mmCIF file of C-alpha atoms in Angstrom:
data_model
loop_
_atom_site.group_PDB
_atom_site.id
_atom_site.type_symbol
_atom_site.label_atom_id
_atom_site.label_comp_id
_atom_site.label_asym_id
_atom_site.label_seq_id
_atom_site.Cartn_x
_atom_site.Cartn_y
_atom_site.Cartn_z
ATOM 1 C CA UNK A 859 57.022 95.248 120.481
ATOM 2 C CA UNK A 860 60.043 93.162 120.424
ATOM 3 C CA UNK A 861 60.756 89.800 118.952
ATOM 4 C CA UNK A 862 61.969 86.655 120.633
ATOM 5 C CA UNK A 863 65.614 87.935 120.457
ATOM 6 C CA UNK A 864 64.665 91.506 122.286
ATOM 7 C CA UNK A 865 64.884 93.457 118.984
ATOM 8 C CA UNK A 866 62.383 95.954 118.564
ATOM 9 C CA UNK A 867 60.334 94.845 115.962
ATOM 10 C CA UNK A 868 59.494 97.294 112.835
ATOM 11 C CA UNK A 869 57.406 96.357 109.916
ATOM 12 C CA UNK A 870 58.574 97.534 106.426
ATOM 13 C CA UNK A 871 55.416 99.694 106.275
ATOM 14 C CA UNK A 872 56.295 101.325 109.633
ATOM 15 C CA UNK A 873 59.764 101.903 108.790
ATOM 16 C CA UNK A 874 58.793 104.035 105.955
ATOM 17 C CA UNK A 875 56.351 105.882 107.794
ATOM 18 C CA UNK A 876 59.153 106.817 110.222
ATOM 19 C CA UNK A 877 61.819 107.558 107.655
ATOM 20 C CA UNK A 878 59.295 109.913 105.600
ATOM 21 C CA UNK A 879 58.765 111.708 108.539
ATOM 22 C CA UNK A 880 62.382 112.969 109.068
ATOM 23 C CA UNK A 881 62.748 116.607 108.201
ATOM 24 C CA UNK A 882 66.278 117.785 107.629
ATOM 25 C CA UNK A 883 65.637 121.123 108.840
ATOM 26 C CA UNK A 884 65.290 119.240 112.262
ATOM 27 C CA UNK A 885 69.204 118.461 112.218
ATOM 28 C CA UNK A 886 70.189 121.634 111.303
ATOM 29 C CA UNK A 887 72.133 124.523 113.849
ATOM 30 C CA UNK A 888 73.779 127.463 113.270
ATOM 31 C CA UNK A 889 77.510 127.123 113.214
ATOM 32 C CA UNK A 890 79.608 130.356 112.877
ATOM 33 C CA UNK A 891 82.913 129.942 111.019
ATOM 34 C CA UNK A 892 84.667 131.038 114.161
ATOM 35 C CA UNK A 893 83.617 128.143 115.711
ATOM 36 C CA UNK A 894 84.949 125.615 113.493
ATOM 37 C CA UNK A 895 88.442 124.387 114.244
ATOM 38 C CA UNK A 896 90.658 125.541 111.402
ATOM 39 C CA UNK A 897 93.780 123.979 112.863
ATOM 40 C CA UNK A 898 94.352 121.628 115.471
ATOM 41 C CA UNK A 899 95.497 122.230 119.097
ATOM 42 C CA UNK A 900 99.412 121.828 119.752
ATOM 43 C CA UNK A 901 98.847 118.855 122.064
ATOM 44 C CA UNK A 902 96.365 116.293 120.445
ATOM 45 C CA UNK A 903 95.175 115.117 123.810
ATOM 46 C CA UNK A 904 94.551 118.617 125.359
ATOM 47 C CA UNK A 905 91.058 118.889 123.526
ATOM 48 C CA UNK A 906 87.882 119.009 125.506
ATOM 49 C CA UNK A 907 85.664 115.763 126.296
ATOM 50 C CA UNK A 908 81.958 116.045 126.679
ATOM 51 C CA UNK A 909 80.674 112.754 128.114
ATOM 52 C CA UNK A 910 76.798 112.075 127.832
ATOM 53 C CA UNK A 911 74.970 109.437 129.511
ATOM 54 C CA UNK A 912 71.320 108.969 130.150
ATOM 55 C CA UNK A 913 70.498 112.380 129.727
ATOM 56 C CA UNK A 914 73.195 113.489 131.713
ATOM 57 C CA UNK A 915 76.431 115.834 130.573
ATOM 58 C CA UNK A 916 79.954 116.561 132.200
ATOM 59 C CA UNK A 917 82.777 118.300 130.677
ATOM 60 C CA UNK A 918 86.193 116.564 130.922
ATOM 61 C CA UNK A 919 89.339 116.978 129.075
ATOM 62 C CA UNK A 920 90.178 114.119 126.702
ATOM 63 C CA UNK A 921 93.116 112.833 128.856
ATOM 64 C CA UNK A 922 90.146 111.946 131.077
ATOM 65 C CA UNK A 923 88.584 109.411 128.600
ATOM 66 C CA UNK A 924 90.230 106.344 130.544
ATOM 67 C CA UNK A 925 88.486 107.284 133.578
ATOM 68 C CA UNK A 926 85.239 107.605 131.868
ATOM 69 C CA UNK A 927 85.101 104.110 130.182
ATOM 70 C CA UNK A 928 84.079 100.592 132.013
ATOM 71 C CA UNK A 929 86.921 98.423 132.616
ATOM 72 C CA UNK A 930 85.497 95.966 130.273
ATOM 73 C CA UNK A 931 85.452 98.333 127.399
ATOM 74 C CA UNK A 932 87.007 97.323 123.824
ATOM 75 C CA UNK A 933 87.842 100.603 122.166
ATOM 76 C CA UNK A 934 88.057 99.911 118.169
ATOM 77 C CA UNK A 935 89.505 102.180 116.117
ATOM 78 C CA UNK A 936 89.850 103.006 112.289
ATOM 79 C CA UNK A 937 93.569 102.434 111.162
ATOM 80 C CA UNK A 938 93.156 103.890 107.928
ATOM 81 C CA UNK A 939 95.845 106.415 106.600
ATOM 82 C CA UNK A 940 95.191 109.553 104.499
ATOM 83 C CA UNK A 941 96.857 109.639 101.351
ATOM 84 C CA UNK A 942 97.674 112.579 99.050
ATOM 85 C CA UNK A 943 94.754 112.236 97.137
ATOM 86 C CA UNK A 944 94.539 115.648 95.509
ATOM 87 C CA UNK A 945 96.510 116.222 92.453
ATOM 88 C CA UNK A 946 96.646 119.298 89.825
ATOM 89 C CA UNK A 947 97.506 119.051 86.225
ATOM 90 C CA UNK A 948 98.247 122.278 84.066
ATOM 91 C CA UNK A 949 97.146 122.167 80.316
ATOM 92 C CA UNK A 950 99.238 123.941 77.930
ATOM 93 C CA UNK A 951 96.326 126.727 77.758
ATOM 94 C CA UNK A 952 96.879 127.452 81.464
ATOM 95 C CA UNK A 953 93.721 125.794 82.567
ATOM 96 C CA UNK A 954 94.198 123.977 86.026
ATOM 97 C CA UNK A 955 92.558 120.233 85.949
ATOM 98 C CA UNK A 956 92.120 119.106 89.687
ATOM 99 C CA UNK A 957 91.797 115.302 90.135
ATOM 100 C CA UNK A 958 90.603 113.746 93.658
ATOM 101 C CA UNK A 959 91.016 110.006 94.079
ATOM 102 C CA UNK A 960 88.259 108.178 95.231
ATOM 103 C CA UNK A 961 88.419 104.599 94.553
ATOM 104 C CA UNK A 962 90.530 102.200 92.446
ATOM 105 C CA UNK A 963 88.560 100.145 89.550
ATOM 106 C CA UNK A 964 91.472 98.363 87.787
ATOM 107 C CA UNK A 965 93.487 96.419 87.811
ATOM 108 C CA UNK A 966 92.217 95.886 91.282
ATOM 109 C CA UNK A 967 89.233 97.258 93.352
ATOM 110 C CA UNK A 968 90.901 96.334 96.728
ATOM 111 C CA UNK A 969 92.778 99.776 98.285
ATOM 112 C CA UNK A 970 95.643 98.135 99.933
ATOM 113 C CA UNK A 971 96.521 96.221 96.702
ATOM 114 C CA UNK A 972 95.834 99.328 94.361
ATOM 115 C CA UNK A 973 98.382 101.320 96.448
ATOM 116 C CA UNK A 974 101.187 98.684 95.246
ATOM 117 C CA UNK A 975 100.271 98.739 91.664
ATOM 118 C CA UNK A 976 102.951 99.698 88.966
ATOM 119 C CA UNK A 977 103.086 101.569 85.561
ATOM 120 C CA UNK A 978 99.061 102.150 85.315
ATOM 121 C CA UNK A 979 96.099 102.083 87.000
ATOM 122 C CA UNK A 980 92.165 103.065 86.733
ATOM 123 C CA UNK A 981 90.512 105.055 89.387
ATOM 124 C CA UNK A 982 87.044 106.636 89.818
ATOM 125 C CA UNK A 983 87.821 110.393 90.647
ATOM 126 C CA UNK A 984 86.125 113.645 91.200
ATOM 127 C CA UNK A 985 87.261 116.317 88.603
ATOM 128 C CA UNK A 986 87.582 120.003 89.355
ATOM 129 C CA UNK A 987 87.336 121.968 86.163
ATOM 130 C CA UNK A 988 85.999 119.249 84.217
ATOM 131 C CA UNK A 989 84.581 121.001 81.206
ATOM 132 C CA UNK A 990 87.952 122.072 80.098
ATOM 133 C CA UNK A 991 89.379 118.470 80.135
ATOM 134 C CA UNK A 992 88.321 117.244 76.880
ATOM 135 C CA UNK A 993 87.562 113.175 75.954
ATOM 136 C CA UNK A 994 90.665 111.965 74.440
ATOM 137 C CA UNK A 995 92.879 114.688 75.884
ATOM 138 C CA UNK A 996 95.954 113.514 77.658
ATOM 139 C CA UNK A 997 97.296 115.570 80.420
ATOM 140 C CA UNK A 998 100.934 115.209 81.548
ATOM 141 C CA UNK A 999 103.192 116.364 84.841
ATOM 142 C CA UNK A 1000 106.528 115.677 86.066
ATOM 143 C CA UNK A 1001 106.986 114.300 89.554
ATOM 144 C CA UNK A 1002 110.320 113.723 91.376
ATOM 145 C CA UNK A 1003 110.023 110.630 93.048
ATOM 146 C CA UNK A 1004 113.422 110.116 95.329
ATOM 147 C CA UNK A 1005 115.944 111.408 93.088
ATOM 148 C CA UNK A 1006 114.274 109.960 89.771
ATOM 149 C CA UNK A 1007 112.103 112.624 87.487
ATOM 150 C CA UNK A 1008 108.694 110.496 86.520
ATOM 151 C CA UNK A 1009 105.848 111.749 83.910
ATOM 152 C CA UNK A 1010 102.637 110.782 85.070
ATOM 153 C CA UNK A 1011 99.918 110.973 82.071
ATOM 154 C CA UNK A 1012 96.360 111.070 82.949
ATOM 155 C CA UNK A 1013 93.490 110.617 80.546
ATOM 156 C CA UNK A 1014 89.727 109.322 80.747
ATOM 157 C CA UNK A 1015 88.435 105.910 80.420
ATOM 158 C CA UNK A 1016 84.762 106.580 81.070
ATOM 159 C CA UNK A 1017 83.908 110.098 81.108
ATOM 160 C CA UNK A 1018 80.573 109.811 82.474
ATOM 161 C CA UNK A 1019 81.721 107.855 85.627
ATOM 162 C CA UNK A 1020 84.866 110.058 85.893
ATOM 163 C CA UNK A 1021 87.121 106.670 85.887
ATOM 164 C CA UNK A 1022 90.833 108.183 84.937
ATOM 165 C CA UNK A 1023 93.682 106.115 83.909
ATOM 166 C CA UNK A 1024 96.921 107.145 85.311
ATOM 167 C CA UNK A 1025 100.181 105.766 83.833
ATOM 168 C CA UNK A 1026 103.816 106.642 84.685
ATOM 169 C CA UNK A 1027 107.198 105.440 82.998
ATOM 170 C CA UNK A 1028 109.222 104.149 86.118
ATOM 171 C CA UNK A 1029 109.241 101.185 88.191
ATOM 172 C CA UNK A 1030 107.523 102.660 91.328
ATOM 173 C CA UNK A 1031 104.476 101.981 92.885
ATOM 174 C CA UNK A 1032 101.149 104.016 92.630
ATOM 175 C CA UNK A 1033 101.669 104.938 96.398
ATOM 176 C CA UNK A 1034 105.229 106.261 95.695
ATOM 177 C CA UNK A 1035 103.898 108.006 93.049
ATOM 178 C CA UNK A 1036 101.080 110.231 94.458
ATOM 179 C CA UNK A 1037 103.057 110.734 97.683
ATOM 180 C CA UNK A 1038 105.375 112.623 95.768
ATOM 181 C CA UNK A 1039 102.938 114.257 93.541
ATOM 182 C CA UNK A 1040 99.715 114.515 95.483
ATOM 183 C CA UNK A 1041 98.615 116.946 98.607
ATOM 184 C CA UNK A 1042 96.463 116.004 101.674
ATOM 185 C CA UNK A 1043 92.931 116.718 100.602
ATOM 186 C CA UNK A 1044 91.496 118.797 103.837
ATOM 187 C CA UNK A 1045 87.666 118.846 104.521
ATOM 188 C CA UNK A 1046 85.972 121.680 102.217
ATOM 189 C CA UNK A 1047 84.622 123.386 105.312
ATOM 190 C CA UNK A 1048 88.167 124.415 106.699
ATOM 191 C CA UNK A 1049 88.404 126.862 103.725
ATOM 192 C CA UNK A 1050 92.218 126.848 103.531
ATOM 193 C CA UNK A 1051 95.005 125.269 101.899
ATOM 194 C CA UNK A 1052 96.733 122.263 102.957
ATOM 195 C CA UNK A 1053 99.835 123.202 104.971
ATOM 196 C CA UNK A 1054 102.958 121.065 105.674
ATOM 197 C CA UNK A 1055 101.961 120.586 108.797
ATOM 198 C CA UNK A 1056 98.693 118.955 107.902
ATOM 199 C CA UNK A 1057 100.663 115.822 106.705
ATOM 200 C CA UNK A 1058 101.027 115.116 110.106
ATOM 201 C CA UNK A 1059 98.194 116.818 112.358
ATOM 202 C CA UNK A 1060 95.565 115.128 109.994
ATOM 203 C CA UNK A 1061 96.709 111.817 110.801
ATOM 204 C CA UNK A 1062 96.104 109.618 113.442
ATOM 205 C CA UNK A 1063 98.953 108.467 115.568
ATOM 206 C CA UNK A 1064 98.050 105.009 114.810
ATOM 207 C CA UNK A 1065 97.271 105.378 111.178
ATOM 208 C CA UNK A 1066 98.907 102.164 109.184
ATOM 209 C CA UNK A 1067 96.939 101.318 106.003
ATOM 210 C CA UNK A 1068 97.159 103.900 103.301
ATOM 211 C CA UNK A 1069 93.842 104.549 101.044
ATOM 212 C CA UNK A 1070 91.411 107.135 102.774
ATOM 213 C CA UNK A 1071 90.969 110.534 101.315
ATOM 214 C CA UNK A 1072 89.686 111.812 104.813
ATOM 215 C CA UNK A 1073 90.900 111.309 107.941
ATOM 216 C CA UNK A 1074 88.857 109.154 110.690
ATOM 217 C CA UNK A 1075 89.044 112.127 112.826
ATOM 218 C CA UNK A 1076 87.288 110.959 116.251
ATOM 219 C CA UNK A 1077 91.068 109.481 116.477
ATOM 220 C CA UNK A 1078 93.058 112.500 116.255
ATOM 221 C CA UNK A 1079 93.157 112.988 120.039
ATOM 222 C CA UNK A 1080 94.714 110.244 120.744
ATOM 223 C CA UNK A 1081 98.097 109.953 122.100
ATOM 224 C CA UNK A 1082 100.638 107.619 123.602
ATOM 225 C CA UNK A 1083 99.904 108.742 126.946
ATOM 226 C CA UNK A 1084 96.439 108.318 126.615
ATOM 227 C CA UNK A 1085 96.903 104.600 125.096
ATOM 228 C CA UNK A 1086 99.289 103.769 128.249
ATOM 229 C CA UNK A 1087 96.641 105.016 130.603
ATOM 230 C CA UNK A 1088 94.064 103.193 128.986
ATOM 231 C CA UNK A 1089 96.260 99.968 129.015
ATOM 232 C CA UNK A 1090 96.918 100.624 132.878
ATOM 233 C CA UNK A 1091 92.951 100.181 133.303
ATOM 234 C CA UNK A 1092 92.916 97.306 130.911
ATOM 235 C CA UNK A 1093 90.875 98.684 128.556
ATOM 236 C CA UNK A 1094 91.586 96.656 125.237
ATOM 237 C CA UNK A 1095 91.783 98.224 121.734
ATOM 238 C CA UNK A 1096 91.555 96.896 118.312
ATOM 239 C CA UNK A 1097 91.650 98.050 114.960
ATOM 240 C CA UNK A 1098 89.703 97.939 111.781
ATOM 241 C CA UNK A 1099 90.144 99.595 108.437
ATOM 242 C CA UNK A 1100 87.495 101.907 106.581
ATOM 243 C CA UNK A 1101 89.110 103.753 103.725
ATOM 244 C CA UNK A 1102 87.019 107.054 104.354
ATOM 245 C CA UNK A 1103 85.939 108.547 101.147
ATOM 246 C CA UNK A 1104 84.681 112.222 100.201
ATOM 247 C CA UNK A 1105 81.242 111.078 100.453
ATOM 248 C CA UNK A 1106 81.574 111.797 103.986
ATOM 249 C CA UNK A 1107 81.429 115.625 103.343
ATOM 250 C CA UNK A 1108 78.651 115.693 100.883
ATOM 251 C CA UNK A 1109 75.726 117.510 102.048
ATOM 252 C CA UNK A 1110 72.100 116.153 102.246
ATOM 253 C CA UNK A 1111 70.326 118.193 99.590
ATOM 254 C CA UNK A 1112 67.470 116.217 98.839
ATOM 255 C CA UNK A 1113 63.778 116.700 100.681
ATOM 256 C CA UNK A 1114 63.875 113.107 101.507
ATOM 257 C CA UNK A 1115 66.609 111.894 103.513
ATOM 258 C CA UNK A 1116 66.574 108.393 102.137
ATOM 259 C CA UNK A 1117 67.265 109.809 98.793
ATOM 260 C CA UNK A 1118 70.421 110.926 99.455
ATOM 261 C CA UNK A 1119 73.651 109.033 97.984
ATOM 262 C CA UNK A 1120 75.886 107.199 100.211
ATOM 263 C CA UNK A 1121 79.189 106.607 98.624
ATOM 264 C CA UNK A 1122 80.318 102.823 98.913
ATOM 265 C CA UNK A 1123 83.368 102.605 101.043
ATOM 266 C CA UNK A 1124 85.834 99.718 101.480
ATOM 267 C CA UNK A 1125 86.320 98.140 104.842
ATOM 268 C CA UNK A 1126 88.497 95.594 106.170
ATOM 269 C CA UNK A 1127 88.234 93.009 109.448
ATOM 270 C CA UNK A 1128 90.967 90.848 110.827
ATOM 271 C CA UNK A 1129 89.898 87.451 112.203
ATOM 272 C CA UNK A 1130 91.599 88.697 115.752
ATOM 273 C CA UNK A 1131 88.975 91.643 115.471
ATOM 274 C CA UNK A 1132 85.975 89.178 115.340
ATOM 275 C CA UNK A 1133 87.625 86.810 118.059
ATOM 276 C CA UNK A 1134 87.632 89.859 120.532
ATOM 277 C CA UNK A 1135 84.135 91.510 119.488
ATOM 278 C CA UNK A 1136 82.771 88.072 120.534
ATOM 279 C CA UNK A 1137 84.865 87.787 123.433
ATOM 280 C CA UNK A 1138 83.366 91.250 124.776
ATOM 281 C CA UNK A 1139 79.998 92.183 123.117
ATOM 282 C CA UNK A 1140 78.799 93.883 126.200
ATOM 283 C CA UNK A 1141 80.614 97.260 126.109
ATOM 284 C CA UNK A 1142 82.191 97.842 122.004
ATOM 285 C CA UNK A 1143 82.902 101.457 122.090
ATOM 286 C CA UNK A 1144 83.880 102.659 118.349
ATOM 287 C CA UNK A 1145 86.400 105.557 118.088
ATOM 288 C CA UNK A 1146 84.415 107.395 115.345
ATOM 289 C CA UNK A 1147 81.719 107.155 113.210
ATOM 290 C CA UNK A 1148 83.394 105.394 110.656
ATOM 291 C CA UNK A 1149 84.422 102.822 113.116
ATOM 292 C CA UNK A 1150 80.819 102.677 114.351
ATOM 293 C CA UNK A 1151 79.457 102.328 110.679
ATOM 294 C CA UNK A 1152 81.950 99.396 110.054
ATOM 295 C CA UNK A 1153 80.913 97.356 112.807
ATOM 296 C CA UNK A 1154 77.305 97.715 112.367
ATOM 297 C CA UNK A 1155 77.751 96.705 108.638
ATOM 298 C CA UNK A 1156 79.718 93.630 109.864
ATOM 299 C CA UNK A 1157 76.523 92.684 112.002
ATOM 300 C CA UNK A 1158 74.257 92.910 108.864
ATOM 301 C CA UNK A 1159 76.842 90.834 106.923
ATOM 302 C CA UNK A 1160 76.273 88.118 109.637
ATOM 303 C CA UNK A 1161 72.475 88.577 109.151
ATOM 304 C CA UNK A 1162 73.048 88.058 105.093
ATOM 305 C CA UNK A 1163 74.912 84.805 106.323
ATOM 306 C CA UNK A 1164 72.653 83.838 108.943
ATOM 307 C CA UNK A 1165 69.752 84.018 106.240
ATOM 308 C CA UNK A 1166 71.921 82.531 103.580
ATOM 309 C CA UNK A 1167 71.092 85.624 101.535
ATOM 310 C CA UNK A 1168 74.633 86.000 100.031
ATOM 311 C CA UNK A 1169 78.589 85.492 100.715
ATOM 312 C CA UNK A 1170 79.259 88.940 99.312
ATOM 313 C CA UNK A 1171 80.347 91.450 101.985
ATOM 314 C CA UNK A 1172 78.255 94.209 100.579
ATOM 315 C CA UNK A 1173 75.971 96.335 102.733
ATOM 316 C CA UNK A 1174 73.395 98.698 100.738
ATOM 317 C CA UNK A 1175 72.448 102.102 101.861
ATOM 318 C CA UNK A 1176 68.979 100.850 103.241
ATOM 319 C CA UNK A 1177 69.372 97.158 103.807
ATOM 320 C CA UNK A 1178 68.646 97.367 107.885
ATOM 321 C CA UNK A 1179 65.346 99.205 107.244
ATOM 322 C CA UNK A 1180 64.151 96.798 104.454
ATOM 323 C CA UNK A 1181 65.552 94.069 106.092
ATOM 324 C CA UNK A 1182 62.757 91.789 107.785
ATOM 325 C CA UNK A 1183 63.346 92.297 111.899
ATOM 326 C CA UNK A 1184 61.462 89.510 112.692
ATOM 327 C CA UNK A 1185 64.223 87.192 111.629
ATOM 328 C CA UNK A 1186 67.366 89.174 113.067
ATOM 329 C CA UNK A 1187 69.835 86.915 114.819
ATOM 330 C CA UNK A 1188 71.473 88.225 117.995
ATOM 331 C CA UNK A 1189 74.903 89.923 117.883
ATOM 332 C CA UNK A 1190 76.496 86.771 119.154
ATOM 333 C CA UNK A 1191 74.878 84.799 116.377
ATOM 334 C CA UNK A 1192 75.737 87.170 113.829
ATOM 335 C CA UNK A 1193 79.371 87.090 114.726
ATOM 336 C CA UNK A 1194 79.497 83.577 114.842
ATOM 337 C CA UNK A 1195 78.265 83.612 111.353
ATOM 338 C CA UNK A 1196 81.224 85.717 109.904
ATOM 339 C CA UNK A 1197 83.437 83.767 112.009
ATOM 340 C CA UNK A 1198 82.493 80.325 110.423
ATOM 341 C CA UNK A 1199 82.287 81.866 107.225
ATOM 342 C CA UNK A 1200 86.055 83.199 107.484
ATOM 343 C CA UNK A 1201 87.007 79.635 108.756
ATOM 344 C CA UNK A 1202 85.545 77.984 106.019
ATOM 345 C CA UNK A 1203 86.786 79.987 103.324
ATOM 346 C CA UNK A 1204 90.676 80.275 105.300
ATOM 347 C CA UNK A 1205 90.405 83.916 105.556
ATOM 348 C CA UNK A 1206 92.645 85.987 108.264
ATOM 349 C CA UNK A 1207 90.624 88.980 106.838
ATOM 350 C CA UNK A 1208 87.411 89.795 105.465
ATOM 351 C CA UNK A 1209 87.355 92.692 102.700
ATOM 352 C CA UNK A 1210 83.724 94.170 102.174
ATOM 353 C CA UNK A 1211 81.948 97.488 100.845
ATOM 354 C CA UNK A 1212 79.494 99.383 102.615
ATOM 355 C CA UNK A 1213 77.115 102.252 102.203
ATOM 356 C CA UNK A 1214 75.220 101.947 105.068
ATOM 357 C CA UNK A 1215 73.017 104.681 106.186
ATOM 358 C CA UNK A 1216 72.364 105.294 109.639
ATOM 359 C CA UNK A 1217 69.475 107.834 110.250
ATOM 360 C CA UNK A 1218 66.654 107.946 113.505
ATOM 361 C CA UNK A 1219 64.903 104.976 113.544
ATOM 362 C CA UNK A 1220 67.964 102.830 113.192
ATOM 363 C CA UNK A 1221 68.691 100.359 116.047
ATOM 364 C CA UNK A 1222 72.216 99.639 116.933
ATOM 365 C CA UNK A 1223 73.339 96.000 117.271
ATOM 366 C CA UNK A 1224 77.040 96.311 118.431
ATOM 367 C CA UNK A 1225 77.946 99.547 119.618
ATOM 368 C CA UNK A 1226 77.181 100.840 123.208
ATOM 369 C CA UNK A 1227 79.132 104.026 123.210
ATOM 370 C CA UNK A 1228 81.023 106.280 120.929
ATOM 371 C CA UNK A 1229 83.702 108.706 120.767
ATOM 372 C CA UNK A 1230 83.479 110.979 118.158
ATOM 373 C CA UNK A 1231 83.786 115.132 117.421
ATOM 374 C CA UNK A 1232 81.013 117.393 116.762
ATOM 375 C CA UNK A 1233 79.782 117.569 113.198
ATOM 376 C CA UNK A 1234 78.227 119.433 110.429
ATOM 377 C CA UNK A 1235 74.816 120.549 110.679
ATOM 378 C CA UNK A 1236 72.421 118.693 108.380
ATOM 379 C CA UNK A 1237 74.882 116.203 107.708
ATOM 380 C CA UNK A 1238 74.573 112.251 107.436
ATOM 381 C CA UNK A 1239 76.774 112.405 110.802
ATOM 382 C CA UNK A 1240 74.353 114.419 112.488
ATOM 383 C CA UNK A 1241 71.486 112.045 111.858
ATOM 384 C CA UNK A 1242 73.703 109.047 113.197
ATOM 385 C CA UNK A 1243 74.248 111.066 116.402
ATOM 386 C CA UNK A 1244 70.533 111.683 116.749
ATOM 387 C CA UNK A 1245 69.993 107.949 116.033
ATOM 388 C CA UNK A 1246 72.742 107.017 118.755
ATOM 389 C CA UNK A 1247 71.323 109.361 121.601
ATOM 390 C CA UNK A 1248 68.139 110.213 120.096
ATOM 391 C CA UNK A 1249 66.627 113.812 120.402
ATOM 392 C CA UNK A 1250 69.179 114.831 123.268
ATOM 393 C CA UNK A 1251 71.548 115.423 120.634
ATOM 394 C CA UNK A 1252 70.284 118.942 120.636
ATOM 395 C CA UNK A 1253 71.130 119.380 124.379
ATOM 396 C CA UNK A 1254 74.654 117.748 123.743
ATOM 397 C CA UNK A 1255 75.102 120.519 120.767
ATOM 398 C CA UNK A 1256 73.948 123.251 122.935
ATOM 399 C CA UNK A 1257 76.084 122.241 125.781
ATOM 400 C CA UNK A 1258 78.788 122.287 123.347
ATOM 401 C CA UNK A 1259 77.968 125.584 122.226
ATOM 402 C CA UNK A 1260 77.554 127.172 125.426
ATOM 403 C CA UNK A 1261 80.738 125.949 126.987
ATOM 404 C CA UNK A 1262 82.973 127.103 124.062
ATOM 405 C CA UNK A 1263 83.781 123.640 122.213
ATOM 406 C CA UNK A 1264 85.611 123.719 118.770
ATOM 407 C CA UNK A 1265 83.854 121.798 116.128
ATOM 408 C CA UNK A 1266 84.464 119.859 113.062
ATOM 409 C CA UNK A 1267 87.486 117.714 112.417
ATOM 410 C CA UNK A 1268 90.253 119.520 114.329
ATOM 411 C CA UNK A 1269 87.974 120.501 117.145
ATOM 412 C CA UNK A 1270 86.741 118.797 120.223
ATOM 413 C CA UNK A 1271 85.479 115.591 121.319
ATOM 414 C CA UNK A 1272 82.839 113.578 122.912
ATOM 415 C CA UNK A 1273 81.937 110.190 124.305
ATOM 416 C CA UNK A 1274 78.285 109.468 123.749
ATOM 417 C CA UNK A 1275 76.633 106.460 125.345
ATOM 418 C CA UNK A 1276 73.796 105.052 123.189
ATOM 419 C CA UNK A 1277 70.288 104.306 123.840
ATOM 420 C CA UNK A 1278 71.165 100.679 124.182
ATOM 421 C CA UNK A 1279 73.663 100.944 126.796
ATOM 422 C CA UNK A 1280 73.072 99.638 130.152
ATOM 423 C CA UNK A 1281 71.656 102.004 132.448
#
């Protein structure tokens, strides 16, 4: 049954039955270590490209992507940039404490502003070897920033929440400090140390805004050559920023998938992007699951504005499912609400937080296609892909295995057309 906007009606009771019926074991597959791409290809765009549409699967090379997209496609990229977010501090006893930056807390929670803070700041962190770092104990290390030696000191502000204060004795920005001190945090499933080459290969060629602790890896395949071919075909591109957090690697460990903790991530949209989305709602194709989650979150913010629920951009994990489907605006109406909100507040960019969780039963509002890599078994991203293409996700992954595709962050790519794409 559909409402007057053509959106399937879902009662809360009906959605709860669907969600409770999801069994994580149905989204697990065997992934041998040798099928994981531990290193990237020498040339980014030489990866394989699996193309799926309406149950049909074809095998291409990534350089064929422009030919696989309709001329009216709007590709949406996530231009976040991975920061050297992992740092190590050695205690006088010899114990090593690992700190992984997650999210700024003070003096600002806006990531792009937090990069420019000087003297001191507070971040939520993941702490390795935490039991060896006592409350009230400060750790220090020296780092060379340019030609100057700088002392960085870290201490707890909140032991339970893992809020850590970082202070330094020089007139450098926080970004300058961590670039000199930290290392790029590779995904744990690569099971290797970060190498010098990863500073370039684990960034997209269009990475711009510092703040992520993980790369939007679907974009790693793009090169200037591919962009030139996209432009020649008239395929447009636009950018948003979602600063990917470490939660993207957090495995689901609970029986009920809806109980899985989704970490909040910061997302930034420009007024230009809103205009482009409104001008071409027919074929919006996000590059990567982070771009997809961002765009769908943008729709739900429009829903909140449409319903006059709030002016705060925060999309809770299960908001799309608990939200009454009977009063949903169309995608065009939701985007119009966002545009009006930005105009009324003289905003050139919109900053929000999302922890949206997309799994089977979700109805996509903006995104018709998806460029993405092949994801971990039993992960939130497999659930997202299954929501997008339905049960055919199993056939897609079987085909990838049988055709020797490389998996995960440094692996091969796919172009998937969703169930809501034109037939």
